[in-house]
Coordinates of C-alpha atoms in Angstrom, one line a residue:
Chain A
M268 CA 158.9 119.9 155.3
T269 CA 158.9 122.7 157.9
T270 CA 160.1 126.1 156.8
S271 CA 159.8 129.6 157.8
T272 CA 158.3 130.5 154.4
E273 CA 155.4 128.2 154.8
H274 CA 154.2 130.4 157.6
R275 CA 154.6 133.6 155.7
P276 CA 152.0 134.5 153.1
L277 CA 153.0 135.0 149.5
P278 CA 153.0 138.7 148.5
S279 CA 149.6 139.8 147.3
L280 CA 148.9 140.1 143.6
L281 CA 148.3 143.8 144.1
S282 CA 151.7 144.4 145.6
V283 CA 153.5 142.4 142.9
C284 CA 151.6 144.3 140.3
R285 CA 152.7 147.6 141.8
T286 CA 156.3 146.4 141.7
R287 CA 156.0 145.3 138.1
A288 CA 154.3 148.6 137.1
G289 CA 157.3 150.5 138.6
V290 CA 159.7 148.2 136.7
E291 CA 157.9 148.6 133.4
L292 CA 157.8 152.4 133.7
K293 CA 161.5 152.7 134.5
E294 CA 162.4 150.2 131.7
F295 CA 160.5 152.3 129.2
F296 CA 161.3 155.8 130.1
R297 CA 165.0 155.2 130.9
Q298 CA 165.7 153.7 127.5
R299 CA 166.5 156.4 125.1
E300 CA 165.8 154.4 122.0
S301 CA 162.3 153.4 123.1
V302 CA 161.4 156.9 124.2
V303 CA 162.6 158.4 120.9
F304 CA 161.1 155.7 118.7
T305 CA 157.8 155.3 120.4
L306 CA 157.1 158.6 122.1
F307 CA 158.7 161.2 119.8
F308 CA 158.2 159.5 116.4
P309 CA 154.6 160.7 116.2
V310 CA 155.6 164.1 117.6
I311 CA 158.3 164.5 114.9
L312 CA 155.8 163.3 112.2
L313 CA 153.3 165.8 113.4
L314 CA 155.8 168.7 113.3
A315 CA 157.3 167.7 110.0
L316 CA 154.2 166.9 108.1
G317 CA 152.4 169.9 109.7
A318 CA 155.2 172.1 108.3
I319 CA 155.1 170.5 104.8
L320 CA 151.5 169.6 104.0
D321 CA 148.8 172.2 103.8
Y322 CA 145.5 171.3 102.3
D323 CA 142.0 172.3 103.0
L324 CA 139.4 169.6 103.5
G325 CA 136.5 172.0 103.5
S326 CA 134.3 173.0 106.4
G327 CA 137.3 175.0 107.7
V328 CA 139.3 171.9 108.4
D329 CA 143.0 172.2 107.6
F330 CA 145.6 169.5 107.5
P331 CA 146.7 169.6 111.2
Q332 CA 143.1 169.3 112.4
Y333 CA 142.6 166.3 110.1
F334 CA 146.0 164.8 110.9
M335 CA 145.4 164.9 114.7
A336 CA 143.1 161.9 114.7
G337 CA 145.5 159.9 112.6
I338 CA 148.7 160.8 114.4
I339 CA 147.1 160.0 117.8
A340 CA 146.1 156.6 116.4
V341 CA 149.7 156.1 115.3
G342 CA 150.9 157.1 118.8
I343 CA 148.6 154.5 120.4
F344 CA 149.6 151.9 117.8
G345 CA 153.3 152.6 118.6
A346 CA 152.9 152.6 122.4
S347 CA 151.0 149.3 122.3
L348 CA 151.5 147.0 119.3
Q349 CA 155.0 148.1 118.2
N350 CA 156.3 148.6 121.8
M351 CA 155.0 145.2 123.0
A352 CA 156.1 143.3 119.9
I353 CA 159.7 144.6 120.0
H354 CA 160.4 144.7 123.7
I355 CA 158.8 141.5 124.8
A356 CA 160.7 139.8 122.0
G357 CA 163.8 141.3 123.4
E358 CA 162.9 140.2 126.9
R359 CA 162.4 136.7 125.6
S360 CA 165.7 136.4 123.7
D361 CA 167.8 137.9 126.5
G362 CA 166.4 135.6 129.2
T363 CA 164.5 138.2 131.2
L364 CA 161.2 136.2 130.7
K365 CA 162.8 132.9 131.6
S366 CA 164.3 134.4 134.8
L367 CA 160.9 135.8 135.8
S368 CA 159.1 132.6 135.2
G369 CA 161.5 130.9 137.7
T370 CA 160.4 133.2 140.5
P371 CA 157.1 133.1 142.4
M372 CA 155.9 136.3 140.6
P373 CA 152.3 135.6 139.5
K374 CA 152.3 135.5 135.7
S375 CA 149.4 137.9 135.5
A376 CA 151.4 140.6 137.3
Y377 CA 153.8 140.7 134.4
F378 CA 151.0 141.4 131.9
I379 CA 149.4 144.0 134.2
G380 CA 152.7 145.7 134.4
K381 CA 152.8 145.9 130.6
V382 CA 149.3 147.3 130.5
V383 CA 150.3 150.1 132.9
Q384 CA 153.4 150.8 130.7
V385 CA 151.2 151.0 127.6
L386 CA 148.7 153.2 129.3
A387 CA 151.4 155.6 130.6
V388 CA 153.2 155.8 127.2
A389 CA 149.9 156.2 125.3
V390 CA 148.6 158.9 127.6
A391 CA 152.0 160.8 127.5
T392 CA 152.0 160.6 123.7
I393 CA 148.4 161.8 123.4
V394 CA 149.0 164.7 125.8
I395 CA 152.1 165.9 124.0
L396 CA 150.4 165.6 120.6
L397 CA 147.4 167.5 121.8
L398 CA 149.6 170.3 123.3
I399 CA 151.5 170.7 120.1
G400 CA 148.2 170.6 118.1
V401 CA 146.7 173.3 120.2
F402 CA 149.7 175.6 120.7
V403 CA 151.5 175.1 117.4
Y404 CA 148.6 174.5 114.9
G405 CA 145.7 176.0 116.8
I406 CA 143.6 172.8 116.4
E407 CA 140.2 172.7 118.0
L408 CA 139.9 170.3 120.9
P409 CA 136.9 168.0 121.1
T410 CA 134.0 169.0 123.2
G411 CA 131.4 167.3 125.3
R412 CA 130.5 163.7 124.3
D413 CA 133.5 163.6 121.9
W414 CA 135.8 163.2 124.9
L415 CA 133.9 160.1 125.8
T416 CA 134.3 158.7 122.3
F417 CA 138.0 159.6 122.4
A418 CA 138.4 157.7 125.7
W419 CA 136.7 154.5 124.5
V420 CA 138.2 154.4 121.1
A421 CA 141.7 155.0 122.5
A422 CA 141.2 152.4 125.3
L423 CA 139.7 149.7 123.1
G424 CA 142.3 150.3 120.3
A425 CA 145.2 150.2 122.8
A426 CA 143.8 147.0 124.4
A427 CA 143.5 145.2 121.0
C428 CA 146.9 146.4 119.8
T429 CA 148.6 145.4 123.1
L430 CA 147.3 141.9 122.9
L431 CA 148.3 141.7 119.2
G432 CA 151.7 143.1 120.0
I433 CA 152.3 140.4 122.7
T434 CA 151.3 137.8 120.1
V435 CA 153.6 139.2 117.5
S436 CA 156.5 139.2 120.0
T437 CA 156.0 135.5 120.3
L438 CA 156.1 134.9 116.6
A439 CA 159.3 137.0 116.1
R440 CA 162.7 135.4 116.6
N441 CA 164.2 138.3 118.6
S442 CA 163.6 142.0 119.1
R443 CA 165.5 143.0 116.0
S444 CA 163.4 140.7 113.8
A445 CA 160.3 141.9 115.6
S446 CA 161.3 145.5 114.8
A447 CA 162.2 144.7 111.2
T448 CA 158.8 143.0 110.7
V449 CA 156.5 145.4 112.6
T450 CA 158.0 148.7 111.6
P451 CA 157.4 148.4 107.8
I452 CA 154.0 146.9 108.3
A453 CA 153.0 149.7 110.6
L454 CA 154.2 152.3 108.0
V455 CA 152.1 150.6 105.2
L456 CA 149.1 150.4 107.5
E457 CA 149.5 154.1 108.3
F458 CA 149.5 155.0 104.7
I459 CA 146.4 153.0 103.7
S460 CA 144.4 153.7 106.9
G461 CA 143.8 157.4 106.3
V462 CA 146.4 158.6 108.7
F463 CA 148.4 160.9 106.3
L464 CA 146.0 161.1 103.5
P465 CA 142.2 161.5 103.7
F466 CA 140.9 158.0 103.7
D467 CA 138.6 158.6 100.6
Q468 CA 141.8 159.3 98.6
V469 CA 143.1 155.7 99.3
P470 CA 142.2 153.3 96.5
T471 CA 139.2 151.1 97.3
W472 CA 141.1 147.8 97.3
L473 CA 143.6 149.3 99.8
Q474 CA 140.7 150.6 101.9
T475 CA 139.5 147.0 102.1
I476 CA 142.9 145.7 103.2
A477 CA 143.1 148.5 105.8
S478 CA 139.7 147.6 107.1
L479 CA 141.0 144.2 108.3
F480 CA 143.3 145.9 110.8
P481 CA 142.6 147.8 113.9
L482 CA 144.6 151.0 113.0
K483 CA 142.0 152.0 110.4
W484 CA 139.2 151.7 112.9
M485 CA 141.1 153.6 115.6
A486 CA 141.9 156.4 113.2
Q487 CA 138.2 156.5 112.0
G488 CA 136.9 156.6 115.5
L489 CA 139.2 159.4 116.4
R490 CA 138.3 161.4 113.2
S491 CA 134.8 161.5 114.6
V492 CA 136.3 163.2 117.7
F493 CA 138.4 165.8 115.9
L494 CA 136.4 166.5 112.7
P495 CA 133.1 168.3 112.4
D496 CA 130.1 166.1 111.8
E497 CA 129.6 167.2 108.2
L498 CA 132.9 165.7 107.2
A499 CA 131.4 162.3 108.0
L500 CA 130.1 162.4 104.5
R501 CA 133.7 162.1 103.2
E502 CA 134.0 158.7 104.9
P503 CA 133.5 155.9 102.4
A504 CA 130.4 154.7 104.5
G505 CA 129.1 158.2 104.7
S506 CA 129.4 158.2 108.5
F507 CA 132.1 157.5 111.1
E508 CA 130.4 154.2 111.9
L509 CA 131.2 154.3 115.6
G510 CA 129.2 151.1 116.2
R511 CA 131.3 149.3 113.7
V512 CA 134.5 150.8 115.2
A513 CA 133.6 149.4 118.6
L514 CA 132.7 146.0 117.1
V515 CA 135.9 145.6 115.0
L516 CA 138.2 146.8 117.8
G517 CA 136.3 144.6 120.3
L518 CA 136.7 141.6 118.0
W519 CA 140.4 142.2 117.7
C520 CA 140.6 142.2 121.5
V521 CA 139.0 138.8 121.6
V522 CA 141.2 137.4 118.8
G523 CA 144.3 139.0 120.3
L524 CA 143.5 137.6 123.7
V525 CA 143.0 134.1 122.3
L526 CA 146.2 134.2 120.2
C527 CA 148.1 135.7 123.2
V528 CA 147.1 133.0 125.6
R529 CA 147.6 130.2 123.1
T530 CA 151.0 131.3 121.8
F531 CA 152.8 133.1 124.7
R532 CA 156.1 131.5 125.7
W533 CA 158.4 132.5 128.6
Q534 CA 161.4 131.0 126.7
E535 CA 162.8 131.0 123.3
R536 CA 161.5 128.4 120.9
G537 CA 163.2 125.0 121.3
D538 CA 164.4 126.0 124.7
T539 CA 162.0 124.0 126.8
Chain B
M177 CA 171.9 103.3 143.0
H178 CA 169.5 100.9 141.5
P179 CA 166.8 102.4 139.2
S180 CA 164.1 100.7 141.3
T181 CA 165.3 102.5 144.5
P182 CA 162.4 104.7 145.5
L183 CA 162.7 108.5 145.5
D184 CA 164.3 109.7 148.6
P185 CA 161.7 111.9 150.4
D186 CA 164.2 113.6 152.6
A187 CA 166.6 114.6 149.9
A188 CA 166.6 118.2 148.5
I189 CA 166.7 116.7 145.1
S190 CA 165.8 113.1 144.1
V191 CA 165.9 111.9 140.6
R192 CA 165.2 108.4 139.1
G193 CA 165.6 107.3 135.5
L194 CA 165.6 110.8 134.1
V195 CA 165.3 110.9 130.3
R196 CA 165.2 113.8 127.9
R197 CA 165.3 113.3 124.2
Y198 CA 166.2 115.9 121.5
G199 CA 165.1 114.4 118.3
D200 CA 166.2 110.8 118.5
R201 CA 169.2 111.5 120.7
N202 CA 168.9 111.0 124.5
A203 CA 170.5 114.2 125.8
V204 CA 169.8 112.8 129.3
D205 CA 169.9 109.1 129.4
G206 CA 168.6 107.5 132.6
V207 CA 170.0 109.6 135.4
D208 CA 169.6 108.7 139.1
L209 CA 170.6 111.3 141.7
D210 CA 170.0 112.2 145.3
I211 CA 171.3 115.5 146.7
R212 CA 171.1 115.9 150.5
R213 CA 169.9 119.0 152.2
G214 CA 172.7 121.5 153.0
E215 CA 175.0 119.8 150.4
I216 CA 176.9 121.5 147.7
F217 CA 176.8 119.2 144.7
A218 CA 178.7 119.8 141.5
L219 CA 177.6 118.4 138.2
L220 CA 180.9 118.2 136.2
G221 CA 181.1 117.5 132.5
P222 CA 182.1 118.8 129.2
N223 CA 180.0 121.1 127.1
G224 CA 177.0 119.3 125.6
A225 CA 177.1 116.5 128.2
G226 CA 173.6 117.3 129.4
K227 CA 174.3 119.4 132.5
T228 CA 172.1 122.3 131.7
T229 CA 169.3 120.1 130.5
I230 CA 169.3 118.2 133.8
V231 CA 169.4 121.4 135.9
E232 CA 166.7 123.1 133.8
I233 CA 164.4 120.1 134.3
L234 CA 165.0 120.4 138.0
E235 CA 164.3 124.1 137.9
G236 CA 161.0 123.6 136.1
H237 CA 162.2 125.3 132.9
R238 CA 162.3 122.2 130.7
R239 CA 160.1 119.2 130.3
R240 CA 161.3 115.7 130.7
D241 CA 160.5 112.6 128.6
G242 CA 160.8 110.1 131.3
G243 CA 161.7 109.4 134.9
E244 CA 160.7 110.7 138.3
V245 CA 161.9 114.0 139.8
R246 CA 161.3 115.6 143.2
V247 CA 162.8 118.9 144.1
L248 CA 162.1 119.9 147.7
G249 CA 159.4 117.2 147.6
V250 CA 157.6 118.5 144.5
D251 CA 157.6 117.5 140.9
P252 CA 159.1 120.6 139.2
A253 CA 156.7 120.2 136.2
T254 CA 153.9 121.2 138.6
G255 CA 155.8 123.6 140.9
D256 CA 153.6 126.4 142.1
R257 CA 154.4 129.9 143.5
R258 CA 155.0 128.4 147.0
W259 CA 157.5 125.9 145.6
K260 CA 159.3 128.6 143.5
S261 CA 159.7 130.8 146.6
D262 CA 162.0 128.2 148.1
I263 CA 164.2 128.0 145.0
G264 CA 166.8 130.3 143.6
I265 CA 168.0 130.1 140.0
V266 CA 171.1 131.4 138.4
L267 CA 170.7 130.7 134.7
Q268 CA 173.6 130.0 132.4
S269 CA 172.4 132.9 130.2
G270 CA 172.1 135.3 133.1
A271 CA 169.1 137.5 134.1
G272 CA 168.8 139.6 130.9
D273 CA 169.2 143.3 130.2
S274 CA 167.6 146.0 132.2
Q275 CA 167.5 149.7 132.6
L276 CA 167.3 149.3 136.4
S277 CA 170.1 149.7 138.8
C278 CA 171.5 146.8 140.8
I279 CA 169.6 147.7 143.9
E280 CA 166.4 148.4 142.0
L281 CA 166.6 145.0 140.4
L282 CA 167.1 143.3 143.8
R283 CA 164.2 145.2 145.4
A284 CA 161.9 144.2 142.5
Q285 CA 163.0 140.6 142.7
A286 CA 162.6 140.6 146.5
A287 CA 159.0 141.8 146.1
Y288 CA 158.1 138.4 144.5
F289 CA 159.1 136.4 147.5
P290 CA 157.3 135.9 150.9
D291 CA 160.5 136.1 153.1
P292 CA 163.2 137.9 151.1
R293 CA 166.6 139.0 152.3
D294 CA 167.4 142.6 152.7
P295 CA 168.5 143.8 149.1
A296 CA 171.3 146.0 150.5
E297 CA 172.7 143.1 152.6
V298 CA 172.6 140.8 149.6
L299 CA 174.5 143.4 147.5
D300 CA 177.0 143.5 150.3
L301 CA 177.3 139.8 150.4
V302 CA 178.2 139.6 146.7
G303 CA 180.5 142.6 147.0
L304 CA 178.6 145.0 144.8
T305 CA 177.7 147.6 147.4
E306 CA 179.6 150.3 145.5
K307 CA 177.7 149.3 142.3
A308 CA 174.3 149.7 144.0
G309 CA 173.2 152.6 141.7
A310 CA 174.9 151.2 138.6
R311 CA 172.9 149.7 135.7
G312 CA 173.7 146.1 134.7
R313 CA 175.3 147.0 131.4
T314 CA 178.0 149.0 133.1
L315 CA 179.2 146.0 135.2
S316 CA 182.1 143.8 134.2
G317 CA 181.5 140.1 133.4
G318 CA 182.4 139.0 136.9
Q319 CA 180.3 141.7 138.6
R320 CA 177.4 140.9 136.3
R321 CA 177.5 137.2 137.3
R322 CA 177.6 138.2 141.0
L323 CA 174.5 140.3 140.4
D324 CA 172.9 137.2 138.9
V325 CA 173.7 135.3 142.1
A326 CA 172.4 138.2 144.2
L327 CA 169.1 137.9 142.3
G328 CA 169.1 134.2 142.8
I329 CA 169.5 134.4 146.6
V330 CA 167.5 137.5 147.5
G331 CA 164.4 135.4 147.9
R332 CA 166.2 133.4 150.7
P333 CA 166.0 130.1 148.8
R334 CA 166.6 126.8 150.5
L335 CA 167.9 125.4 147.3
L336 CA 170.1 127.3 144.8
F337 CA 170.8 126.3 141.2
L338 CA 174.0 127.7 139.7
D339 CA 174.4 126.9 136.0
E340 CA 178.1 127.5 135.0
P341 CA 178.4 130.5 137.3
T342 CA 182.0 131.3 136.5
T343 CA 182.4 130.7 132.8
G344 CA 184.4 133.5 131.3
F345 CA 185.9 134.7 134.7
D346 CA 189.5 135.5 135.2
P347 CA 191.2 133.6 138.0
E348 CA 190.9 136.4 140.5
A349 CA 187.2 136.8 139.8
R350 CA 186.7 133.0 140.2
R351 CA 188.4 133.0 143.6
Q352 CA 186.2 135.8 144.8
F353 CA 183.2 133.9 143.5
W354 CA 184.2 130.7 145.3
S355 CA 184.4 132.6 148.6
L356 CA 180.9 133.9 148.0
I357 CA 179.6 130.4 147.5
R358 CA 181.3 129.3 150.7
S359 CA 179.6 132.1 152.6
L360 CA 176.3 130.9 151.2
R361 CA 177.1 127.4 152.4
E362 CA 177.5 128.9 155.9
L363 CA 173.9 130.2 155.6
G364 CA 172.7 126.6 155.1
T365 CA 171.7 126.9 151.4
T366 CA 171.7 123.6 149.4
M367 CA 173.4 124.2 146.1
L368 CA 173.5 122.4 142.8
L369 CA 176.2 123.8 140.6
T370 CA 177.2 122.9 137.1
T371 CA 180.7 123.5 135.9
H372 CA 183.2 122.3 133.3
Y373 CA 186.1 123.4 135.6
L374 CA 187.6 120.6 137.6
D375 CA 189.3 122.8 140.2
E376 CA 185.9 124.6 140.8
A377 CA 184.2 121.3 141.5
E378 CA 187.1 120.1 143.7
E379 CA 187.2 123.5 145.6
L380 CA 183.5 123.9 146.3
A381 CA 181.6 120.7 146.2
D382 CA 180.9 118.2 148.9
R383 CA 180.2 115.6 146.2
V384 CA 180.8 115.7 142.5
G385 CA 178.8 113.9 139.8
V386 CA 180.6 113.4 136.5
I387 CA 178.3 113.5 133.5
A388 CA 179.2 112.4 130.0
R389 CA 176.9 111.9 127.1
G390 CA 173.8 112.2 129.2
R391 CA 174.8 109.6 131.8
L392 CA 176.0 110.1 135.3
V393 CA 179.3 108.2 135.2
E394 CA 180.2 108.6 138.8
V395 CA 179.2 110.3 142.0
A396 CA 181.9 110.7 144.7
V397 CA 183.5 113.2 147.1
P398 CA 186.2 115.0 145.0
A399 CA 189.1 113.2 146.7
E400 CA 187.8 109.8 145.8
L401 CA 186.6 110.5 142.3
G402 CA 187.6 107.8 139.9
G403 CA 189.1 105.7 142.8
R404 CA 191.6 108.5 143.2
G405 CA 191.8 107.9 147.0
T406 CA 192.9 104.3 146.6
A407 CA 194.7 104.4 143.3
P408 CA 198.4 103.3 143.4
A409 CA 200.8 106.2 143.9
V410 CA 203.8 106.6 141.7
V411 CA 207.1 107.3 143.5
H412 CA 209.9 109.0 141.4
W413 CA 213.5 109.4 142.4
T414 CA 217.0 109.5 140.9
E415 CA 219.4 106.7 141.6
D416 CA 222.8 105.9 140.0
G417 CA 222.3 108.9 137.7
A418 CA 219.0 107.5 136.2
R419 CA 215.5 108.6 136.7
R420 CA 213.6 105.8 138.5
S421 CA 209.9 105.3 139.3
A422 CA 207.8 102.6 141.0
E423 CA 204.0 102.2 141.4
T424 CA 203.0 101.3 145.0
A425 CA 199.9 100.9 147.1
T426 CA 201.9 101.8 150.2
P427 CA 203.9 104.9 149.3
T428 CA 204.8 105.8 152.9
A429 CA 206.5 102.4 153.5
F430 CA 208.1 102.5 150.1
V431 CA 209.6 106.0 150.7
A432 CA 210.8 104.9 154.2
A433 CA 212.6 102.0 152.7
L434 CA 214.0 104.2 150.0
A435 CA 215.2 106.7 152.5
A436 CA 217.2 104.0 154.3
R437 CA 219.2 103.3 151.2
F438 CA 220.4 106.8 150.9
P439 CA 222.7 108.6 153.3
G440 CA 220.8 111.9 153.2
E441 CA 218.0 113.2 151.0
V442 CA 216.6 110.9 148.3
P443 CA 217.5 112.7 145.1
D444 CA 214.6 114.2 143.1
L445 CA 212.0 112.4 145.3
A446 CA 208.4 112.9 144.3
V447 CA 205.2 111.0 145.1
A448 CA 202.3 111.5 142.8
R449 CA 198.7 110.4 142.8
P450 CA 196.5 110.6 139.7
T451 CA 195.1 114.2 139.6
L452 CA 191.4 114.9 139.4
E453 CA 192.0 115.9 135.8
D454 CA 193.6 112.5 135.0
V455 CA 190.6 110.6 136.4
Y456 CA 188.1 113.0 134.9
L457 CA 189.6 112.8 131.4
R458 CA 189.6 109.1 131.7
M459 CA 185.9 109.0 132.7
I460 CA 184.6 111.3 130.1
G461 CA 186.7 109.6 127.4
D462 CA 185.2 106.2 128.1
P463 CA 182.5 105.3 125.6
A464 CA 179.4 104.9 127.8

């Protein structure tokens, strides 16, 4: 076989990744439903609950200051787990994935594009939430080493939830069933993970359930960023347990990666 | 073609004894096939005959349960990026939904290939230049399908798969689509097309393979399908006030003799050969 293409090198992984990242950003930010559902849902929650709820947690911490950690965790959860589960399920059922798998696109470029999308959406969500927090509710921004904690908790949480989201997309039949499954589960997790209510007000058995999932640990890690150290005593463990936060989120990354690699399909079930 | 014939190394596609089972049913039941380079080959058959299963095995999208397959010299089950860059695929289901415009989709697709065509030229070739900035969901069914073809050819494939490319088209859109396929032939692209439209196979294909119940019933040029080229013709005319007809292997001689019996025109003269549809319906109706 002699062909012109045999003499031309395949496009580099980097250049295909750049293309995929561009595609993923346009796909997300041009779709009104995804922008409203993923990006503005936590913003609306922050504004609505900030206007309704008003309790004092002591040490001069009001509700918006407490809620900041939880709502950012919700934002990251939405940008990663919910976004991946729903949209990849959609791309699988409408044939986008099958079409891509028939091209010479390196498969890794697809996932790297998704990671860029999750990062962009998560960062945009966090920035908007922080701006509202500061300018509407006058919350105190983290200082010094807290920013570092913020960065690693957010990154590790987003990584674990992205991998789990991709796994959930494979288990779902289509994007509608993914949405119908993931959305209520997310809401329940948000209630029992100390997002809306102080975690020590959640019944112990629900705390235990919440502890199995990454959202609780993300919210807990972020509380250490936004709350004064003395409030660590209100945590069930008496501290923010940053070591354990890293361990559990890291473990979820490993579990998520294994499940992802083992289950991912480029076509619908029964279509191969 | 005897099953023991070895794979043809020079063919664009060479298949021997292909089998695919769904449950205990053989959806593809021992297919042998060679498609030459530069050829347009149509797989013709009713829905559920196994066309899509065969094509998707050749594309590398489905696994097979038996037989040997080479597509551009490679087993599709092990096709790598290099192999995929020589192949264009237009799936039956289309390319999926997107928020990107036509030209953006083509540019992204082109970026996966080593030697792509110019996206703007491809858009022109499929007649979608005015729709360059439009998103897929705003296109009509026919435009949408032409976009699918544009995505299939932007990588400059040597072999293009088209799975039921014109299902759901109105007649006008189908004619436009056929002229697009003919212009691709001019570019030297080998094409394997599936269709359940007889006229489409007759219009476009160099050879037609008729598939029924997972078996390839016949492979022939359209004019000779089902022995159509040599089948007896039927001559109809009116004589003494009655409609008459006769079957003949030599219709020209028959009509000349007939003409000699009449002073002027032979009344209601017609010569008919079995249409493609006649032979096709007979073939797919036969229990295999």
